[in-house]
Coordinates of C-alpha atoms and ligand atoms in Angstrom, one line a residue:
X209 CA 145.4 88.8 109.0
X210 CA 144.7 85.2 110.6
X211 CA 148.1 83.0 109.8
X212 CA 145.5 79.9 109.7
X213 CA 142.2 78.7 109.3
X214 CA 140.3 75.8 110.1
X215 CA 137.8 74.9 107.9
X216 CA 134.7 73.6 109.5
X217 CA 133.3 71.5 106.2
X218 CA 134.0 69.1 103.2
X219 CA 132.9 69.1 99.8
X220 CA 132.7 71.6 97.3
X221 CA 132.9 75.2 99.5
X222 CA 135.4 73.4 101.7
X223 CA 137.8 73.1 98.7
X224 CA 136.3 77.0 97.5
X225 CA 137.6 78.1 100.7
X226 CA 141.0 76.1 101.1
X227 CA 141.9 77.5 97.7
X228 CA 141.0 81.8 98.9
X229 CA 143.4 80.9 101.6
X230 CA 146.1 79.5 99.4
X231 CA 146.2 82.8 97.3
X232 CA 145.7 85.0 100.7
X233 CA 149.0 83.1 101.6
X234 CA 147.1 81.8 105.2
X235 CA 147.8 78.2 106.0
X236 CA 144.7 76.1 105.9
X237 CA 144.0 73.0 108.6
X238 CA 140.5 70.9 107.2
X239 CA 138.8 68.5 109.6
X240 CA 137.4 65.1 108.0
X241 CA 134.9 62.8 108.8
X242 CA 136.1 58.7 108.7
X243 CA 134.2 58.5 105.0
X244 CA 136.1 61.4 104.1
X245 CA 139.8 60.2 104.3
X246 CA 140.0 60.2 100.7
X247 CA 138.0 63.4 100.1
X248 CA 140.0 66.4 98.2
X249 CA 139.5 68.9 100.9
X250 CA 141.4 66.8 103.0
X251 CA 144.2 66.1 100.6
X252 CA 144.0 70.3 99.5
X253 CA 144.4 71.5 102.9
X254 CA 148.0 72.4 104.5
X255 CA 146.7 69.9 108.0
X256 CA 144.0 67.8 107.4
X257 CA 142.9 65.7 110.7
X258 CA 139.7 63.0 110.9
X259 CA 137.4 64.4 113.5
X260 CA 134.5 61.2 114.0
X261 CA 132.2 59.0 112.3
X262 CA 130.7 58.9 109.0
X263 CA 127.5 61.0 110.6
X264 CA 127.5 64.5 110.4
X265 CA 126.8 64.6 114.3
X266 CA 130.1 62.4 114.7
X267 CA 132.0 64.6 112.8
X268 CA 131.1 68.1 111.4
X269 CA 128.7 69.1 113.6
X270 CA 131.3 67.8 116.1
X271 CA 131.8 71.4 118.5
X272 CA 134.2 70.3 120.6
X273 CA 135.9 67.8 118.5
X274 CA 136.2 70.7 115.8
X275 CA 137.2 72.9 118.3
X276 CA 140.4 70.6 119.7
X277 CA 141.6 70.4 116.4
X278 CA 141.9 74.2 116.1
X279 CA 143.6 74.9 119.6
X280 CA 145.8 72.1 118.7
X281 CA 147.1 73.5 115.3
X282 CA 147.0 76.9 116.3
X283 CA 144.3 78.1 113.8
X284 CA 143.2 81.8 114.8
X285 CA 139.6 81.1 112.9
X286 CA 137.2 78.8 111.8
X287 CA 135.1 79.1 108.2
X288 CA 132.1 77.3 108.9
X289 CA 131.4 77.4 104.8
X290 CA 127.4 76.9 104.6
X291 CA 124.8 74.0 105.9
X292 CA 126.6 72.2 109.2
X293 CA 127.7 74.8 111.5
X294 CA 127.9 78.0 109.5
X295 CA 124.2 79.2 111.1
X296 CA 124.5 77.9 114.2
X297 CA 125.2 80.3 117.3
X298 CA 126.3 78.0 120.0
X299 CA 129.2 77.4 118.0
X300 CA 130.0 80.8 117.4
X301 CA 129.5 81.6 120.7
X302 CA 132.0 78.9 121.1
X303 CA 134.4 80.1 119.4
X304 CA 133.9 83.1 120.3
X305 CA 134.9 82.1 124.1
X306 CA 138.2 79.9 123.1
X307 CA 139.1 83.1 121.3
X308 CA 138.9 81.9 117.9
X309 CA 137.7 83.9 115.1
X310 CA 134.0 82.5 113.6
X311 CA 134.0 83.5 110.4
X312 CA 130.8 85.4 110.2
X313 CA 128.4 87.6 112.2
X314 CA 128.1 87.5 115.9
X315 CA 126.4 84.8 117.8
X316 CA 124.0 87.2 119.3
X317 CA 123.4 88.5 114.8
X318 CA 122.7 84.3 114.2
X319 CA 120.4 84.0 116.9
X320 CA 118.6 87.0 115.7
X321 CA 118.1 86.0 112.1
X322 CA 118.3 81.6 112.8
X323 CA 114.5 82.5 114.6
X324 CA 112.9 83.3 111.4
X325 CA 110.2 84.5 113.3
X326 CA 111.9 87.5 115.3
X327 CA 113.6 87.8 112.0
X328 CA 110.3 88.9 110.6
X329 CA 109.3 91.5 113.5
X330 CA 113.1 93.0 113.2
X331 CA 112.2 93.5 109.9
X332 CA 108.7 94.8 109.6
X333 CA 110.0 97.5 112.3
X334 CA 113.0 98.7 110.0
X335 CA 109.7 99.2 107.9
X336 CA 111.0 96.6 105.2
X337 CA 107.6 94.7 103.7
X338 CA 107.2 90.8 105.0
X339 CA 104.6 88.2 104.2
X340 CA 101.3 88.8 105.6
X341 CA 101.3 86.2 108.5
X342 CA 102.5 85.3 112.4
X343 CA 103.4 88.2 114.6
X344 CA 106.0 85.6 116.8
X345 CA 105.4 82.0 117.1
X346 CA 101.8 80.5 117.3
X347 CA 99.7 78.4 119.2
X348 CA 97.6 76.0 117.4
X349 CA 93.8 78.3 118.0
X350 CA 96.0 81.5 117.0
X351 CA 97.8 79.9 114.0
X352 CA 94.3 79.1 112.7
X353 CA 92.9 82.8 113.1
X354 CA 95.9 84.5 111.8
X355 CA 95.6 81.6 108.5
X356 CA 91.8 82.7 107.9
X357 CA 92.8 86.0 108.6
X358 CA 95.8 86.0 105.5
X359 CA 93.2 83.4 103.6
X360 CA 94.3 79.9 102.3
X361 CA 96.8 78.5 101.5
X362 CA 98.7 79.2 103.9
X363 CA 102.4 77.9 104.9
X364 CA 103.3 76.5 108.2
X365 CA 106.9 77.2 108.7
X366 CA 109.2 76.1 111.6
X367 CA 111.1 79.3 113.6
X368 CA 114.2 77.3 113.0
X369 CA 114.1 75.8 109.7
X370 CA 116.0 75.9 107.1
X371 CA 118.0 74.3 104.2
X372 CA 114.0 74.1 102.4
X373 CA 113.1 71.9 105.3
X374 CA 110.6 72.8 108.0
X375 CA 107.8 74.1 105.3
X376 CA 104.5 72.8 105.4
X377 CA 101.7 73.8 102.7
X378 CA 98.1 73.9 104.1
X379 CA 95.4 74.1 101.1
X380 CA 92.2 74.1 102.9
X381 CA 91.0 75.1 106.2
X382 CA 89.8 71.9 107.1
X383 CA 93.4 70.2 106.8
X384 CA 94.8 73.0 109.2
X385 CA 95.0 71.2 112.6
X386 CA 96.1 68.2 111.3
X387 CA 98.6 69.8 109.8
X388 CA 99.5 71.7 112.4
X389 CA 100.4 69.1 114.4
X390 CA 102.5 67.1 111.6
X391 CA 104.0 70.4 111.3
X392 CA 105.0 71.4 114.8
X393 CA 106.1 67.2 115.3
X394 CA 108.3 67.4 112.4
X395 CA 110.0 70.5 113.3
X396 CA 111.0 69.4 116.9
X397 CA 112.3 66.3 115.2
X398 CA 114.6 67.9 112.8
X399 CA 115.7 71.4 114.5
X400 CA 114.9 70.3 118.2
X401 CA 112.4 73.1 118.3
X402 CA 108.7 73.0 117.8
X403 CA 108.0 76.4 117.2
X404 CA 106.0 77.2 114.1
X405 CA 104.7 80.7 112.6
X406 CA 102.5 81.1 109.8
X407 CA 102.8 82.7 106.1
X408 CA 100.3 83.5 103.6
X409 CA 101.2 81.0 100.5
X410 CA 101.9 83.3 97.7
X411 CA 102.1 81.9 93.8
X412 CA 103.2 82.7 91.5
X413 CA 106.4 84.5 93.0
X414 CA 110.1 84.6 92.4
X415 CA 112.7 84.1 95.0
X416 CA 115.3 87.0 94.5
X417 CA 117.8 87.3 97.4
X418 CA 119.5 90.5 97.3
X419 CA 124.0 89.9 98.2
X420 CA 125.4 92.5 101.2
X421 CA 128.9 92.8 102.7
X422 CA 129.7 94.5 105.5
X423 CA 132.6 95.6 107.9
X424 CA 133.3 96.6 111.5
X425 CA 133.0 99.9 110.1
X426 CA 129.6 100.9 109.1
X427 CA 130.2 100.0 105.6
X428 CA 127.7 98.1 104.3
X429 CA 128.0 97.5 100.4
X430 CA 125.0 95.6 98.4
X431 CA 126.8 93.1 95.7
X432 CA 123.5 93.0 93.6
X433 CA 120.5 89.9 93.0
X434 CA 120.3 86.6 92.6
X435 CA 116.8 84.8 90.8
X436 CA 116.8 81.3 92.7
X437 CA 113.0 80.5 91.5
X438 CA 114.1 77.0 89.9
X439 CA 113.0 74.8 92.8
X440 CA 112.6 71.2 93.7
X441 CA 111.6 70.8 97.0
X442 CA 111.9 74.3 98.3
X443 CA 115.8 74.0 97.6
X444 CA 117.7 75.8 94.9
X445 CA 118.7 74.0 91.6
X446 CA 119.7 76.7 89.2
X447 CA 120.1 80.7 89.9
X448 CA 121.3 83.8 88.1
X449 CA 122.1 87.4 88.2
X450 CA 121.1 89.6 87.0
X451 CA 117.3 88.9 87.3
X452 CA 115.5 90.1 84.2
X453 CA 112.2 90.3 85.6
X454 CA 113.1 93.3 87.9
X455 CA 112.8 96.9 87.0
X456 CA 115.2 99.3 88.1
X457 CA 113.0 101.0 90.4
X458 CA 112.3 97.7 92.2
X459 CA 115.9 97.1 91.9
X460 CA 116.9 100.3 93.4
X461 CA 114.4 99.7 96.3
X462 CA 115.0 95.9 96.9
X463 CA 118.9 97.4 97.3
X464 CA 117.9 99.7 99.4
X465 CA 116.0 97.6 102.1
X466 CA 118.6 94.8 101.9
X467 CA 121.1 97.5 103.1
X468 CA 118.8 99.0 105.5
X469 CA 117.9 95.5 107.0
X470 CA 122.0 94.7 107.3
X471 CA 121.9 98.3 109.3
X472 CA 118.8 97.1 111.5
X473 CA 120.8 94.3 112.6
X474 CA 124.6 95.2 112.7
X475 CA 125.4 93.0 110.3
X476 CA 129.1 91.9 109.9
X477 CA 130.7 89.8 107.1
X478 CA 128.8 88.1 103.9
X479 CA 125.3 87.9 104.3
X480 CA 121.6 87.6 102.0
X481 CA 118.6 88.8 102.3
X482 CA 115.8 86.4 100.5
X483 CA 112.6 88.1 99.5
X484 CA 109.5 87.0 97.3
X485 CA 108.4 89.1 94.3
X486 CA 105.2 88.4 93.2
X487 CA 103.8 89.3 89.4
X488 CA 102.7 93.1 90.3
X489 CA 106.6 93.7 91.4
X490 CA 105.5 93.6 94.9
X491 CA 108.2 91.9 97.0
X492 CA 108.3 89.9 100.6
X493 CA 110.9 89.9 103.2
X494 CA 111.1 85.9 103.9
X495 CA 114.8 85.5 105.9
X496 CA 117.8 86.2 106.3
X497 CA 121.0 84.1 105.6
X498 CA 123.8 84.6 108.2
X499 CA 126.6 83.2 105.6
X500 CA 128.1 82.7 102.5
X501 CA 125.6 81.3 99.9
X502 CA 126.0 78.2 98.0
X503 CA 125.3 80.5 94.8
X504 CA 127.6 82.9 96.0
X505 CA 129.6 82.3 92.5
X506 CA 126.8 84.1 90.7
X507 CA 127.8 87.1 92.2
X508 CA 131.5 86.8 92.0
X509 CA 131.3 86.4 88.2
X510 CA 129.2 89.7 87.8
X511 CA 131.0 92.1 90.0
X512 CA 134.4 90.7 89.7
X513 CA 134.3 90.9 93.7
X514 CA 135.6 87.4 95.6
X515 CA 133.5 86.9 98.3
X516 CA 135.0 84.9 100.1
X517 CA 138.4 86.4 100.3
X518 CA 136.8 89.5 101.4
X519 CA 134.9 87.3 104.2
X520 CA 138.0 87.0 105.4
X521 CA 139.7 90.2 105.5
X522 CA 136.4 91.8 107.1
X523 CA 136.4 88.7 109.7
X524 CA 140.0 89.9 110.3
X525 CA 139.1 93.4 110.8
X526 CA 140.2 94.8 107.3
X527 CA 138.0 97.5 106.3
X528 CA 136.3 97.0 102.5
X529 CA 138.4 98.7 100.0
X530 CA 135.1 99.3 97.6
X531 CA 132.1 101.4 98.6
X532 CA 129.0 100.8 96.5
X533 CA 130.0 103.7 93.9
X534 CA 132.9 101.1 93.2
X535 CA 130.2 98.5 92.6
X536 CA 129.6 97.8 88.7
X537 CA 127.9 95.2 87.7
X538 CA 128.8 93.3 83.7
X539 CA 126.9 90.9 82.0
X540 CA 125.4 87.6 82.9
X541 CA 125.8 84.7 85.0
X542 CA 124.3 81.5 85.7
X543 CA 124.6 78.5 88.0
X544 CA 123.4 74.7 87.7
X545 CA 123.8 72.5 90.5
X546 CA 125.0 68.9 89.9
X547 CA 123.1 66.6 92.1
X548 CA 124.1 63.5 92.6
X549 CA 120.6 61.7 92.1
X550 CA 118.0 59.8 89.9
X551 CA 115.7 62.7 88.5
X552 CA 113.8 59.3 87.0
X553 CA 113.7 57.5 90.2
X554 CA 112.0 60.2 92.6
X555 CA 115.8 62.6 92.9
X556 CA 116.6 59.3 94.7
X557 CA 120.4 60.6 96.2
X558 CA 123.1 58.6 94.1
X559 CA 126.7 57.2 95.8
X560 CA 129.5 55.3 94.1
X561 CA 132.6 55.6 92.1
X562 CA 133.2 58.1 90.0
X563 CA 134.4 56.0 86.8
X564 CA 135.2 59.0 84.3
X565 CA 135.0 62.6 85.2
X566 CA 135.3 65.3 82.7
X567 CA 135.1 68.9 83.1
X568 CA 134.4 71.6 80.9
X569 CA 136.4 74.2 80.2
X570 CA 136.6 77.0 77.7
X571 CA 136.2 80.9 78.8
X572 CA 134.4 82.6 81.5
X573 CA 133.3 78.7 82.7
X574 CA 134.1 77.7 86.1
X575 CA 133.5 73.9 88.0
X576 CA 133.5 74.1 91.9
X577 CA 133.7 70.8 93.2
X578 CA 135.9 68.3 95.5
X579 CA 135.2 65.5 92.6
X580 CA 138.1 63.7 90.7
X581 CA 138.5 60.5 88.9
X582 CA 138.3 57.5 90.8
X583 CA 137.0 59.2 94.2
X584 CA 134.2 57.4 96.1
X585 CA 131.1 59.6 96.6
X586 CA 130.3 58.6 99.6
X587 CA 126.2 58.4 100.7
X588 CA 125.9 60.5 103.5
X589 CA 126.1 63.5 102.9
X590 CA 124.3 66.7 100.8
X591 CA 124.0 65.2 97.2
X592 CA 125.4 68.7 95.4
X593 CA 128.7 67.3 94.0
X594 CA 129.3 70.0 91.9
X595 CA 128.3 73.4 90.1
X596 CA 128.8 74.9 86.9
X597 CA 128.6 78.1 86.5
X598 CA 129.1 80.4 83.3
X599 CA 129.8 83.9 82.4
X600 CA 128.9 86.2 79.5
X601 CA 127.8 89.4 77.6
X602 CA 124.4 88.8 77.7
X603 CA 121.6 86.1 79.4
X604 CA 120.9 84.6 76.1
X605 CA 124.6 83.6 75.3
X606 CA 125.0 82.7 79.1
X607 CA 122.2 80.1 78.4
X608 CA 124.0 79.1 75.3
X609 CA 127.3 78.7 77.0
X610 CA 125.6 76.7 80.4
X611 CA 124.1 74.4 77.7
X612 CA 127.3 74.2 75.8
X613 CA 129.1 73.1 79.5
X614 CA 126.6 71.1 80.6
X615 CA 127.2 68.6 77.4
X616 CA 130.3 68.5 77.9
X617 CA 130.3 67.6 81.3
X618 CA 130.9 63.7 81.6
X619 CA 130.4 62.3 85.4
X620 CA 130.0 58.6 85.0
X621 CA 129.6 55.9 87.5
X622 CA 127.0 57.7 90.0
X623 CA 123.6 58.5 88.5
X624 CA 123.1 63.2 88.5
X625 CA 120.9 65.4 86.9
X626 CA 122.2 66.8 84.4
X627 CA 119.7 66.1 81.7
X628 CA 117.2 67.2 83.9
X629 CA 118.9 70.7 84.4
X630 CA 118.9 70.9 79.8
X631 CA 115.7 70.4 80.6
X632 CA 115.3 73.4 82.6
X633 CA 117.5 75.3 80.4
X634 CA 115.0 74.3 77.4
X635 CA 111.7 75.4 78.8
X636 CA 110.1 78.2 77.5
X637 CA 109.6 79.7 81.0
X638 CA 113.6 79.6 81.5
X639 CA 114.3 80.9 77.9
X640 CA 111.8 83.9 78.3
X641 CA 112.9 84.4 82.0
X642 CA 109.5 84.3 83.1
X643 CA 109.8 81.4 85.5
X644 CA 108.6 81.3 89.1
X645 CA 109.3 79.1 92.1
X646 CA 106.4 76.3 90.4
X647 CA 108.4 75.8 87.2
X648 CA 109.9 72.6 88.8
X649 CA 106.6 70.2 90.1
X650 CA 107.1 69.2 93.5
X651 CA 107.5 72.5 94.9
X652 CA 106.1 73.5 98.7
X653 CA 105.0 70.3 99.8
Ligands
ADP46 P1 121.5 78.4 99.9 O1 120.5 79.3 100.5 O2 122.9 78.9 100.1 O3 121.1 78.1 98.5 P2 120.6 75.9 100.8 O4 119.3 76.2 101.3 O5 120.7 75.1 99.5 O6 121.5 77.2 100.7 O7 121.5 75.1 101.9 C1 122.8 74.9 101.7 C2 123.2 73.7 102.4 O8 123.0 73.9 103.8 C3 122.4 72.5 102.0 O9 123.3 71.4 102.2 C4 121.3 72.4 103.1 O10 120.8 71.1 103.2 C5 122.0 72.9 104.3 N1 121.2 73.7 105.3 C6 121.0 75.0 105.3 N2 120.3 75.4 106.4 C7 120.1 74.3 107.1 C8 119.4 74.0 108.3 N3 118.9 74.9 109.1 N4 119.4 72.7 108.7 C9 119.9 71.7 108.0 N5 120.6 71.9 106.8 C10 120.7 73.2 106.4
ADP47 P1 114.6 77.9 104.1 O1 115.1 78.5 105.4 O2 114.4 76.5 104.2 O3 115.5 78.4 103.0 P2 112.6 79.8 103.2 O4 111.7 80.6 104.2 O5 113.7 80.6 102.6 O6 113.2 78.5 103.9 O7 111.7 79.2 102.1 C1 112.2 78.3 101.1 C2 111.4 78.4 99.8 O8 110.1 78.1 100.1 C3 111.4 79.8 99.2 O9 112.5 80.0 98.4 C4 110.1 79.8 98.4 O10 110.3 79.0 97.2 C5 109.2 79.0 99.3 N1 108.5 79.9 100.2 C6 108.8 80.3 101.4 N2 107.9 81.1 101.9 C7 106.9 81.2 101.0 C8 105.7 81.9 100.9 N3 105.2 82.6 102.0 N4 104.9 81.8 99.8 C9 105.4 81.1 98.8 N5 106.5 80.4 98.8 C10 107.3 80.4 99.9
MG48 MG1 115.8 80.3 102.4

């Protein structure tokens, strides 16, 4: 097992992961940016050390800065936690060559999946279904005949997006080149890679993602769904599991080619494969996360499993003690991220002092977050400050208890969303568990 790790990331999952190592008894070294001096995941950790600038590109995305730090301290492997670094494959190959243990697939398994576009061929060949679309990256003339082909609307997605970014909707044929061209512009400027393929636009759907594990030794074990169809923005505000619009026989399949698409690749550590299901039950291969999931909690809480402790232990070459016989999955869980931002001023992100923090409590509810009284949120970075997440019997007391938490919650002196998430919680479509990706206005721009 490693003796230390580095953790390559702040917030919420850094502290997640800090505490995992604590209990695993493996001394933990975090990395800060100059905003973050004060930040908990810096005070948690065993080391802490300021790596750069407020900016992410100062700091945590900061290879060789990051990298230092962990030849310095001795740390035998890094846990890039999600968003930052966790999907990107020049760092792992990095670490890979200073012989430091990335804490999640294989460089070459990142590139593979971080093109979403191979991502799709790899999967249509392993005979898994994928949105009617691209085969590999388009020009603008072919992008146009594959989008009559499919039939508006169509999306226009960047090969390397990600984090709900990159996605352009296209209503009408006549707005396709101009959109084209926004669409291929935008995506150099944000992933440094112009490359765009083209979906069919499908509504309504739901976004199930479908939770694997695997080890170095062929054992691949599936750790159930997620339903992350409450969206602003194309990014997730609210998920649970089990998904009660699934059958079992879609179940049982959607299992079976999230397994069989873990296989296809060689999959190693914590991974999730996101599909579309649309109203007939027919579901859509869209990618492939290489890393642990912000709403990675939903699962823990209804198999009993802790992810990311066995990230670890499979990133240390321990072989999974539970094959998917072992796998039982108990009652109900749901997740509500706390944003900090103005739902009544355009979600416009929120920074400040926190001037009174409370946090529910009570059984089966659980509050990841690096918040505590009198800590400065600082403004540049992912507005998630928080997420509640609650466990019980069944969905409708799970609904009950999330509502019950939520009141209690008290976050004063930055504006959230938490009256927008009762909202949510409220609507008919939640309460009947009918909801698709649209529920939220402002979906796919
Ligand atoms: P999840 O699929 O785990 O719900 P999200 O899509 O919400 O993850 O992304 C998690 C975090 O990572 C967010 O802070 C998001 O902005 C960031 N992120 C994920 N992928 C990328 C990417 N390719 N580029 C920039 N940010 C990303
Ligand atoms: P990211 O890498 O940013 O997470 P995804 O490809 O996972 O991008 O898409 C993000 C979200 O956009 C999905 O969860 C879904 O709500 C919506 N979306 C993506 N592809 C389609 C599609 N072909 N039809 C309808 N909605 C889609
Ligand atoms: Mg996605």
């Amino acid at each position: 097992m490693f003796h230390k790790i580095l953790i390559a990331n702040r917030g919420e999952i850094a502290v997640r992961i800090i505490r995992a190592c604590k209990e695993m008894g493996i001394s933990t070294v975090a990395v800060y940016s100059q905003a973050d001096r004060d930040a908990l995941h810096a005070s948690l950790a065993d080391e802490s050390y300021c790596i750069g600038g407020n900016r992410v590109g100062e700091s945590y995305l900061n290879m060789m800065a990051i990298l230092s730090v962990a030849e310095l301290t001795g740390a035998s492997a890094i846990h890039p936690g999600y968003g930052l670094l966790a999907e990107n494959a020049k760092f792992a190959s990095l670490c890979e060559k200073c012989n430091i243990k990335f804490i999640g697939p294989s460089a070459e398994v990142i590139t593979k999946m971080g093109d979403k576009d191979q991502a799709r061929s790899i999967m249509k060949k392993a005979g898994i279904p994928i949105v009617e679309g691209s085969d590999g990256v388009a020009d603008e003339n072919e992008a146009l005949k594959i989008a009559q082909k499919a039939g508006f609307p169509v999306l226009i997605k960047a090969r390397s997006g990600g984090g709900g970014k990159g996605i352009r909707l296209v209503e009408k044929e006549k707005d396709f080149k101009k959109a084209f061209a926004f669409a291929t512009a935008e995506a150099q400027a944000a992933f440094s890679d112009g490359a765009v393929y083209v979906e069919k636009f499908l509504r309504p759907v739901k976004h199930i993602e479908v939770q694997i594990i695997c080890d170095d030794y062929n054992n691949v074990v599936c750790l159930g769904e997620r339903d992350c169809s409450i969206q602003r923005n194309n990014q997730k505000i609210i998920e649970e599991s089990p998904s009660i619009f699934l059958d079992a026989s879609t179940r049982k399949k959607m299992f079976e080619d999230a397994i069989n698409a873990a296989k296809a690749v060689g999959y190693r550590g914590v991974g999730t494969i996101e599909f579309l299901v649309d109203s007939q039950g027919n579901y859509y291969f869209i990618e492939m996360n290489t890393r642990l999931q912000v709403e990675h909690p939903v699962t823990e809480m209804v198999t009993g499993i802790d992810l990311v402790k066995w990230q670890i232990r499979v990133a240390a070459g321990k072989e999974l003690a539970f094959s998917q016989k072992d796998i039982n999955f108990f009652g109900h869980a749901i997740e509500c991220r706390i944003n900090a931002e103005n739902p009544d001023k355009n979600f416009m992100p929120s920074a400040g002092k926190i001037t009174l923090l409370h946090i529910p409590g009570g059984p089966w509810v659980r509050f990841d977050s690096a918040l505590y009284q009198d800590y400065f949120v600082p403004p540049f970075y992912d507005s998630m400050v928080g997420k509640l997440i609650v466990h019980a019997a069944t969905r409708e007391e799970a609904i009950r208890k999330m509502k019950a938490s939520l009141c209690e919650l008290v976050i004063e002196g930055i504006d959230h969303n938490k009256d927008f998430l009762m909202d949510i919680l409220s609507h008919p479509k939640f309460e009947d568990g009918t909801y698709t990706t649209d529920l939220v206005t402002g979906g796919v721009r």
